[in-house]
């Protein structure tokens, strides 16, 4: 939860190192992290392994915090399950006294996602204002766009009308958060925004909590800067091949 702000364990640091190596060839434009210590340490460790953006600023945001579990925080998961059973409810829909409801968590996720979309639109507007500037093609290579679960990007992603120069993605954002929070965020993508999912994804995989440092990759398209109708495609969910 939120109330117990413990640092990563030795295992946690090893997992963060593995995630950093896994993502070392990905050039991020922005990094956002929950302001809880374990997430901040994970984000810093991932960036420390990156070939392109070691010095990128990590912006902490309280909207990315784990779900608040009230009286259950700092206690074993078995205690939470016992509280739910006593209340005649099932985890994870059960809300302990003083905790956040799933709707409240989803509202935080929705608010943060809309903020990211606004950020992307503003970047696009700046690009249009600077149209033709050399910054659009400052010696970037295709390698910077390669995600570890694809052999290479499609030519369409890398081609550009600007003299054949590599196209810099307007925003390529790393977000480091927490399991229960991310499950709610992904639920919002699927149920409210009709996110396109990988064809081989099962229902149980969709509802499961990501393993620590699991990686999910979403492509967001905002046609003509339309914030109301983002087109979302899930490339992979809770990827853990690096662990």
PDB file of C-alpha atoms in Angstrom:
ATOM      1  CA  UNK A   1       0.000   0.000   0.000  1.00  0.00           C
ATOM      2  CA  UNK A   2       0.959   3.627   0.584  1.00  0.00           C
ATOM      3  CA  UNK A   3       1.558   3.860   4.316  1.00  0.00           C
ATOM      4  CA  UNK A   4       4.550   1.504   4.496  1.00  0.00           C
ATOM      5  CA  UNK A   5       7.253   3.170   2.392  1.00  0.00           C
ATOM      6  CA  UNK A   6       9.913   0.471   2.441  1.00  0.00           C
ATOM      7  CA  UNK A   7      12.955   0.465   0.126  1.00  0.00           C
ATOM      8  CA  UNK A   8      13.603  -2.335  -2.348  1.00  0.00           C
ATOM      9  CA  UNK A   9      15.011  -5.563  -0.983  1.00  0.00           C
ATOM     10  CA  UNK A  10      18.148  -7.145  -2.451  1.00  0.00           C
ATOM     11  CA  UNK A  11      15.846  -9.227  -4.664  1.00  0.00           C
ATOM     12  CA  UNK A  12      14.035  -6.071  -5.724  1.00  0.00           C
ATOM     13  CA  UNK A  13      17.275  -4.426  -6.817  1.00  0.00           C
ATOM     14  CA  UNK A  14      18.238  -7.538  -8.815  1.00  0.00           C
ATOM     15  CA  UNK A  15      14.845  -7.472 -10.540  1.00  0.00           C
ATOM     16  CA  UNK A  16      15.204  -3.742 -11.283  1.00  0.00           C
ATOM     17  CA  UNK A  17      18.700  -4.369 -12.723  1.00  0.00           C
ATOM     18  CA  UNK A  18      17.246  -7.094 -14.959  1.00  0.00           C
ATOM     19  CA  UNK A  19      14.466  -4.771 -16.146  1.00  0.00           C
ATOM     20  CA  UNK A  20      17.026  -2.053 -16.846  1.00  0.00           C
ATOM     21  CA  UNK A  21      19.128  -4.382 -19.003  1.00  0.00           C
ATOM     22  CA  UNK A  22      15.951  -5.554 -20.759  1.00  0.00           C
ATOM     23  CA  UNK A  23      15.028  -1.950 -21.639  1.00  0.00           C
ATOM     24  CA  UNK A  24      18.569  -0.634 -22.162  1.00  0.00           C
ATOM     25  CA  UNK A  25      18.102  -0.012 -25.902  1.00  0.00           C
ATOM     26  CA  UNK A  26      14.859   1.926 -25.532  1.00  0.00           C
ATOM     27  CA  UNK A  27      15.195   5.699 -25.767  1.00  0.00           C
ATOM     28  CA  UNK A  28      12.669   7.272 -23.390  1.00  0.00           C
ATOM     29  CA  UNK A  29      11.611  10.898 -23.663  1.00  0.00           C
ATOM     30  CA  UNK A  30      10.040  11.053 -20.183  1.00  0.00           C
ATOM     31  CA  UNK A  31      10.135   9.009 -16.982  1.00  0.00           C
ATOM     32  CA  UNK A  32       7.397   9.150 -14.354  1.00  0.00           C
ATOM     33  CA  UNK A  33       7.419   7.241 -11.080  1.00  0.00           C
ATOM     34  CA  UNK A  34       5.224   6.803  -8.060  1.00  0.00           C
ATOM     35  CA  UNK A  35       6.630   8.907  -5.235  1.00  0.00           C
ATOM     36  CA  UNK A  36       6.982   5.795  -3.039  1.00  0.00           C
ATOM     37  CA  UNK A  37      10.586   4.783  -2.442  1.00  0.00           C
ATOM     38  CA  UNK A  38      10.442   1.300  -3.974  1.00  0.00           C
ATOM     39  CA  UNK A  39       9.141   2.709  -7.265  1.00  0.00           C
ATOM     40  CA  UNK A  40      11.645   5.592  -7.313  1.00  0.00           C
ATOM     41  CA  UNK A  41      14.512   3.163  -6.741  1.00  0.00           C
ATOM     42  CA  UNK A  42      13.208   0.920  -9.523  1.00  0.00           C
ATOM     43  CA  UNK A  43      12.962   3.840 -11.966  1.00  0.00           C
ATOM     44  CA  UNK A  44      16.468   5.073 -11.091  1.00  0.00           C
ATOM     45  CA  UNK A  45      17.923   1.567 -11.494  1.00  0.00           C
ATOM     46  CA  UNK A  46      16.257   1.108 -14.902  1.00  0.00           C
ATOM     47  CA  UNK A  47      17.565   4.464 -16.131  1.00  0.00           C
ATOM     48  CA  UNK A  48      21.038   3.681 -14.796  1.00  0.00           C
ATOM     49  CA  UNK A  49      21.245   0.761 -17.248  1.00  0.00           C
ATOM     50  CA  UNK A  50      19.958   2.743 -20.245  1.00  0.00           C
ATOM     51  CA  UNK A  51      22.284   3.477 -23.169  1.00  0.00           C
ATOM     52  CA  UNK A  52      20.559   6.699 -24.197  1.00  0.00           C
ATOM     53  CA  UNK A  53      18.941   8.480 -21.278  1.00  0.00           C
ATOM     54  CA  UNK A  54      20.824   7.887 -18.025  1.00  0.00           C
ATOM     55  CA  UNK A  55      20.496  11.588 -17.147  1.00  0.00           C
ATOM     56  CA  UNK A  56      16.761  11.903 -17.838  1.00  0.00           C
ATOM     57  CA  UNK A  57      14.867  13.484 -14.941  1.00  0.00           C
ATOM     58  CA  UNK A  58      12.541  11.161 -13.029  1.00  0.00           C
ATOM     59  CA  UNK A  59       9.323  13.018 -12.253  1.00  0.00           C
ATOM     60  CA  UNK A  60       7.515  11.668  -9.200  1.00  0.00           C
ATOM     61  CA  UNK A  61       3.729  11.776  -9.109  1.00  0.00           C
ATOM     62  CA  UNK A  62       1.473  10.810  -6.196  1.00  0.00           C
ATOM     63  CA  UNK A  63      -1.222   9.733  -8.673  1.00  0.00           C
ATOM     64  CA  UNK A  64       0.947   6.678  -9.421  1.00  0.00           C
ATOM     65  CA  UNK A  65       0.998   5.419  -5.831  1.00  0.00           C
ATOM     66  CA  UNK A  66      -0.145   1.935  -4.977  1.00  0.00           C
ATOM     67  CA  UNK A  67      -3.736   1.487  -3.881  1.00  0.00           C
ATOM     68  CA  UNK A  68      -4.274   2.606  -0.281  1.00  0.00           C
ATOM     69  CA  UNK A  69      -5.183  -0.403   1.884  1.00  0.00           C
ATOM     70  CA  UNK A  70      -6.048   1.356   5.145  1.00  0.00           C
ATOM     71  CA  UNK A  71      -5.973  -0.929   8.199  1.00  0.00           C
ATOM     72  CA  UNK A  72      -4.499  -3.779   6.104  1.00  0.00           C
ATOM     73  CA  UNK A  73      -1.285  -1.923   5.231  1.00  0.00           C
ATOM     74  CA  UNK A  74       1.889  -3.473   6.568  1.00  0.00           C
ATOM     75  CA  UNK A  75       0.122  -6.777   7.171  1.00  0.00           C
ATOM     76  CA  UNK A  76       0.338 -10.072   5.232  1.00  0.00           C
ATOM     77  CA  UNK A  77      -1.910 -10.664   2.222  1.00  0.00           C
ATOM     78  CA  UNK A  78      -3.543 -13.500   4.154  1.00  0.00           C
ATOM     79  CA  UNK A  79      -4.870 -10.891   6.642  1.00  0.00           C
ATOM     80  CA  UNK A  80      -6.452  -8.912   3.811  1.00  0.00           C
ATOM     81  CA  UNK A  81      -8.075 -12.056   2.439  1.00  0.00           C
ATOM     82  CA  UNK A  82      -9.380 -12.927   5.916  1.00  0.00           C
ATOM     83  CA  UNK A  83     -10.876  -9.422   6.269  1.00  0.00           C
ATOM     84  CA  UNK A  84     -12.580  -9.790   2.893  1.00  0.00           C
ATOM     85  CA  UNK A  85     -13.959 -13.211   3.780  1.00  0.00           C
ATOM     86  CA  UNK A  86     -15.294 -11.901   7.099  1.00  0.00           C
ATOM     87  CA  UNK A  87     -17.057  -9.131   5.185  1.00  0.00           C
ATOM     88  CA  UNK A  88     -18.515 -11.659   2.728  1.00  0.00           C
ATOM     89  CA  UNK A  89     -16.508 -10.189  -0.157  1.00  0.00           C
ATOM     90  CA  UNK A  90     -13.740 -11.239  -2.521  1.00  0.00           C
ATOM     91  CA  UNK A  91     -10.292  -9.742  -3.013  1.00  0.00           C
ATOM     92  CA  UNK A  92      -9.453  -7.509  -4.820  1.00  0.00           C
ATOM     93  CA  UNK A  93     -12.848  -5.756  -4.832  1.00  0.00           C
ATOM     94  CA  UNK A  94     -12.890  -5.643  -1.014  1.00  0.00           C
ATOM     95  CA  UNK A  95     -12.000  -2.258   0.498  1.00  0.00           C
ATOM     96  CA  UNK A  96     -10.519  -2.384   4.016  1.00  0.00           C
ATOM     97  CA  UNK A  97     -11.424   0.355   6.480  1.00  0.00           C
ATOM     98  CA  UNK A  98      -9.525   3.494   5.514  1.00  0.00           C
ATOM     99  CA  UNK A  99      -8.577   2.085   2.118  1.00  0.00           C
ATOM    100  CA  UNK A 100      -9.308   3.214  -1.429  1.00  0.00           C
ATOM    101  CA  UNK A 101     -12.110   1.720  -3.486  1.00  0.00           C
ATOM    102  CA  UNK A 102     -11.281   0.359  -6.936  1.00  0.00           C
ATOM    103  CA  UNK A 103     -13.238   3.256  -8.446  1.00  0.00           C
ATOM    104  CA  UNK A 104     -11.061   5.747  -6.571  1.00  0.00           C
ATOM    105  CA  UNK A 105      -7.897   4.043  -7.823  1.00  0.00           C
ATOM    106  CA  UNK A 106      -9.232   4.023 -11.378  1.00  0.00           C
ATOM    107  CA  UNK A 107     -10.047   7.736 -11.132  1.00  0.00           C
ATOM    108  CA  UNK A 108      -6.415   8.437 -10.192  1.00  0.00           C
ATOM    109  CA  UNK A 109      -5.228   6.354 -13.148  1.00  0.00           C
ATOM    110  CA  UNK A 110      -7.643   8.109 -15.514  1.00  0.00           C
ATOM    111  CA  UNK A 111      -6.472  11.517 -14.304  1.00  0.00           C
ATOM    112  CA  UNK A 112      -2.800  10.625 -14.801  1.00  0.00           C
ATOM    113  CA  UNK A 113      -3.401   9.096 -18.249  1.00  0.00           C
ATOM    114  CA  UNK A 114      -5.246  12.199 -19.428  1.00  0.00           C
ATOM    115  CA  UNK A 115      -2.289  14.249 -18.183  1.00  0.00           C
ATOM    116  CA  UNK A 116       0.067  12.089 -20.303  1.00  0.00           C
ATOM    117  CA  UNK A 117      -2.142  12.537 -23.369  1.00  0.00           C
ATOM    118  CA  UNK A 118      -2.128  16.302 -22.868  1.00  0.00           C
ATOM    119  CA  UNK A 119       1.672  16.189 -22.578  1.00  0.00           C
ATOM    120  CA  UNK A 120       1.932  14.310 -25.884  1.00  0.00           C
ATOM    121  CA  UNK A 121      -0.362  16.783 -27.650  1.00  0.00           C
ATOM    122  CA  UNK A 122       1.668  19.736 -26.391  1.00  0.00           C
ATOM    123  CA  UNK A 123       4.876  18.069 -27.633  1.00  0.00           C
ATOM    124  CA  UNK A 124       3.305  17.567 -31.050  1.00  0.00           C
ATOM    125  CA  UNK A 125       2.309  21.234 -31.176  1.00  0.00           C
ATOM    126  CA  UNK A 126       5.881  22.247 -30.319  1.00  0.00           C
ATOM    127  CA  UNK A 127       7.151  19.987 -33.092  1.00  0.00           C
ATOM    128  CA  UNK A 128       4.840  21.681 -35.576  1.00  0.00           C
ATOM    129  CA  UNK A 129       6.071  25.090 -34.423  1.00  0.00           C
ATOM    130  CA  UNK A 130       9.650  23.921 -34.996  1.00  0.00           C
ATOM    131  CA  UNK A 131       8.852  22.219 -38.305  1.00  0.00           C
ATOM    132  CA  UNK A 132      11.971  21.854 -40.393  1.00  0.00           C
ATOM    133  CA  UNK A 133      14.321  22.431 -37.465  1.00  0.00           C
ATOM    134  CA  UNK A 134      17.405  20.239 -37.297  1.00  0.00           C
ATOM    135  CA  UNK A 135      16.334  18.884 -33.900  1.00  0.00           C
ATOM    136  CA  UNK A 136      13.906  16.557 -35.672  1.00  0.00           C
ATOM    137  CA  UNK A 137      16.763  14.493 -37.074  1.00  0.00           C
ATOM    138  CA  UNK A 138      19.676  14.909 -34.699  1.00  0.00           C
ATOM    139  CA  UNK A 139      21.539  11.756 -35.653  1.00  0.00           C
ATOM    140  CA  UNK A 140      19.113   9.309 -34.058  1.00  0.00           C
ATOM    141  CA  UNK A 141      19.428   5.686 -35.082  1.00  0.00           C
ATOM    142  CA  UNK A 142      16.850   2.973 -35.506  1.00  0.00           C
ATOM    143  CA  UNK A 143      18.416   1.136 -32.555  1.00  0.00           C
ATOM    144  CA  UNK A 144      16.966   3.710 -30.187  1.00  0.00           C
ATOM    145  CA  UNK A 145      13.430   2.626 -31.056  1.00  0.00           C
ATOM    146  CA  UNK A 146      13.927  -1.110 -30.728  1.00  0.00           C
ATOM    147  CA  UNK A 147      11.907  -2.707 -27.983  1.00  0.00           C
ATOM    148  CA  UNK A 148      13.266  -6.016 -26.712  1.00  0.00           C
ATOM    149  CA  UNK A 149      10.159  -8.005 -27.642  1.00  0.00           C
ATOM    150  CA  UNK A 150      10.328  -7.046 -31.344  1.00  0.00           C
ATOM    151  CA  UNK A 151      13.153  -7.745 -33.772  1.00  0.00           C
ATOM    152  CA  UNK A 152      12.899  -4.273 -35.209  1.00  0.00           C
ATOM    153  CA  UNK A 153      10.382  -1.509 -35.684  1.00  0.00           C
ATOM    154  CA  UNK A 154       8.381  -1.435 -38.862  1.00  0.00           C
ATOM    155  CA  UNK A 155       9.753   0.867 -41.534  1.00  0.00           C
ATOM    156  CA  UNK A 156       6.606   2.928 -41.244  1.00  0.00           C
ATOM    157  CA  UNK A 157       7.503   3.855 -37.677  1.00  0.00           C
ATOM    158  CA  UNK A 158      11.000   4.983 -38.603  1.00  0.00           C
ATOM    159  CA  UNK A 159      10.405   6.575 -41.985  1.00  0.00           C
ATOM    160  CA  UNK A 160       9.793  10.269 -42.253  1.00  0.00           C
ATOM    161  CA  UNK A 161       8.920  12.820 -44.928  1.00  0.00           C
ATOM    162  CA  UNK A 162      11.762  14.927 -43.583  1.00  0.00           C
ATOM    163  CA  UNK A 163      14.452  13.956 -46.059  1.00  0.00           C
ATOM    164  CA  UNK A 164      14.380  10.313 -44.996  1.00  0.00           C
ATOM    165  CA  UNK A 165      15.566  11.140 -41.481  1.00  0.00           C
ATOM    166  CA  UNK A 166      14.551   8.898 -38.603  1.00  0.00           C
ATOM    167  CA  UNK A 167      11.369  10.104 -36.991  1.00  0.00           C
ATOM    168  CA  UNK A 168      11.655  10.846 -33.288  1.00  0.00           C
ATOM    169  CA  UNK A 169       8.633   9.631 -31.370  1.00  0.00           C
ATOM    170  CA  UNK A 170       6.770  12.576 -29.887  1.00  0.00           C
ATOM    171  CA  UNK A 171       6.629  10.868 -26.506  1.00  0.00           C
ATOM    172  CA  UNK A 172       8.070   7.542 -25.421  1.00  0.00           C
ATOM    173  CA  UNK A 173       7.207   7.410 -21.757  1.00  0.00           C
ATOM    174  CA  UNK A 174       8.388   5.075 -19.019  1.00  0.00           C
ATOM    175  CA  UNK A 175       5.955   4.849 -16.094  1.00  0.00           C
ATOM    176  CA  UNK A 176       6.976   3.002 -12.920  1.00  0.00           C
ATOM    177  CA  UNK A 177       4.119   2.187 -10.569  1.00  0.00           C
ATOM    178  CA  UNK A 178       2.633  -0.692  -8.530  1.00  0.00           C
ATOM    179  CA  UNK A 179       0.763  -3.948  -9.134  1.00  0.00           C
ATOM    180  CA  UNK A 180      -2.767  -3.256  -7.885  1.00  0.00           C
ATOM    181  CA  UNK A 181      -2.711   0.281  -9.312  1.00  0.00           C
ATOM    182  CA  UNK A 182      -1.589  -0.910 -12.744  1.00  0.00           C
ATOM    183  CA  UNK A 183      -4.212  -3.654 -12.850  1.00  0.00           C
ATOM    184  CA  UNK A 184      -6.846  -0.945 -12.358  1.00  0.00           C
ATOM    185  CA  UNK A 185      -5.253   1.306 -14.972  1.00  0.00           C
ATOM    186  CA  UNK A 186      -5.229  -1.525 -17.524  1.00  0.00           C
ATOM    187  CA  UNK A 187      -8.845  -2.283 -16.611  1.00  0.00           C
ATOM    188  CA  UNK A 188      -9.675   1.337 -17.443  1.00  0.00           C
ATOM    189  CA  UNK A 189      -7.900   1.001 -20.800  1.00  0.00           C
ATOM    190  CA  UNK A 190      -9.854  -2.139 -21.673  1.00  0.00           C
ATOM    191  CA  UNK A 191     -13.344  -1.381 -20.319  1.00  0.00           C
ATOM    192  CA  UNK A 192     -13.526   2.388 -20.903  1.00  0.00           C
ATOM    193  CA  UNK A 193     -11.177   3.014 -23.850  1.00  0.00           C
ATOM    194  CA  UNK A 194     -11.537  -0.257 -25.804  1.00  0.00           C
ATOM    195  CA  UNK A 195      -7.833  -1.062 -25.771  1.00  0.00           C
ATOM    196  CA  UNK A 196      -6.815  -3.598 -28.422  1.00  0.00           C
ATOM    197  CA  UNK A 197      -5.230  -6.626 -26.725  1.00  0.00           C
ATOM    198  CA  UNK A 198      -2.787  -9.277 -27.997  1.00  0.00           C
ATOM    199  CA  UNK A 199      -4.772 -12.127 -29.535  1.00  0.00           C
ATOM    200  CA  UNK A 200      -3.137 -14.766 -27.312  1.00  0.00           C
ATOM    201  CA  UNK A 201      -3.921 -12.979 -24.036  1.00  0.00           C
ATOM    202  CA  UNK A 202      -6.193 -14.952 -21.694  1.00  0.00           C
ATOM    203  CA  UNK A 203      -8.791 -13.504 -19.354  1.00  0.00           C
ATOM    204  CA  UNK A 204      -6.845 -14.655 -16.300  1.00  0.00           C
ATOM    205  CA  UNK A 205      -3.677 -12.953 -17.600  1.00  0.00           C
ATOM    206  CA  UNK A 206      -5.610  -9.744 -18.072  1.00  0.00           C
ATOM    207  CA  UNK A 207      -6.884  -9.753 -14.493  1.00  0.00           C
ATOM    208  CA  UNK A 208      -3.641 -10.877 -12.848  1.00  0.00           C
ATOM    209  CA  UNK A 209      -1.227  -8.572 -11.050  1.00  0.00           C
ATOM    210  CA  UNK A 210       2.055  -7.929 -12.827  1.00  0.00           C
ATOM    211  CA  UNK A 211       5.130  -9.609 -11.360  1.00  0.00           C
ATOM    212  CA  UNK A 212       7.616  -7.174  -9.824  1.00  0.00           C
ATOM    213  CA  UNK A 213       9.292  -5.264 -12.708  1.00  0.00           C
ATOM    214  CA  UNK A 214       6.907  -6.840 -15.211  1.00  0.00           C
ATOM    215  CA  UNK A 215       6.826  -4.730 -18.394  1.00  0.00           C
ATOM    216  CA  UNK A 216       3.694  -3.717 -20.272  1.00  0.00           C
ATOM    217  CA  UNK A 217       3.906  -1.791 -23.545  1.00  0.00           C
ATOM    218  CA  UNK A 218       1.063   0.306 -24.924  1.00  0.00           C
ATOM    219  CA  UNK A 219       0.973   2.373 -28.110  1.00  0.00           C
ATOM    220  CA  UNK A 220      -1.293   5.406 -27.823  1.00  0.00           C
ATOM    221  CA  UNK A 221      -2.478   7.290 -30.916  1.00  0.00           C
ATOM    222  CA  UNK A 222      -4.203  10.648 -30.618  1.00  0.00           C
ATOM    223  CA  UNK A 223      -5.609  11.450 -34.044  1.00  0.00           C
ATOM    224  CA  UNK A 224      -5.387  15.177 -34.723  1.00  0.00           C
ATOM    225  CA  UNK A 225      -4.670  15.809 -31.066  1.00  0.00           C
ATOM    226  CA  UNK A 226      -8.067  14.415 -30.027  1.00  0.00           C
ATOM    227  CA  UNK A 227      -7.776  13.778 -26.288  1.00  0.00           C
ATOM    228  CA  UNK A 228     -11.282  12.318 -26.055  1.00  0.00           C
ATOM    229  CA  UNK A 229     -10.676   9.316 -28.324  1.00  0.00           C
ATOM    230  CA  UNK A 230      -7.243   7.815 -27.762  1.00  0.00           C
ATOM    231  CA  UNK A 231      -6.583   4.676 -29.804  1.00  0.00           C
ATOM    232  CA  UNK A 232      -4.754   2.216 -27.531  1.00  0.00           C
ATOM    233  CA  UNK A 233      -2.969  -0.965 -28.544  1.00  0.00           C
ATOM    234  CA  UNK A 234      -1.409  -3.324 -25.998  1.00  0.00           C
ATOM    235  CA  UNK A 235       1.793  -4.783 -27.452  1.00  0.00           C
ATOM    236  CA  UNK A 236       2.564  -6.911 -24.409  1.00  0.00           C
ATOM    237  CA  UNK A 237       1.244  -7.257 -20.874  1.00  0.00           C
ATOM    238  CA  UNK A 238       3.222  -8.066 -17.706  1.00  0.00           C
ATOM    239  CA  UNK A 239       6.231  -9.289 -19.716  1.00  0.00           C
ATOM    240  CA  UNK A 240       8.640 -11.076 -17.359  1.00  0.00           C
ATOM    241  CA  UNK A 241      11.096 -12.869 -19.649  1.00  0.00           C
ATOM    242  CA  UNK A 242      13.937 -10.778 -18.146  1.00  0.00           C
ATOM    243  CA  UNK A 243      13.379 -12.236 -14.659  1.00  0.00           C
TER     244      UNK A 243
END
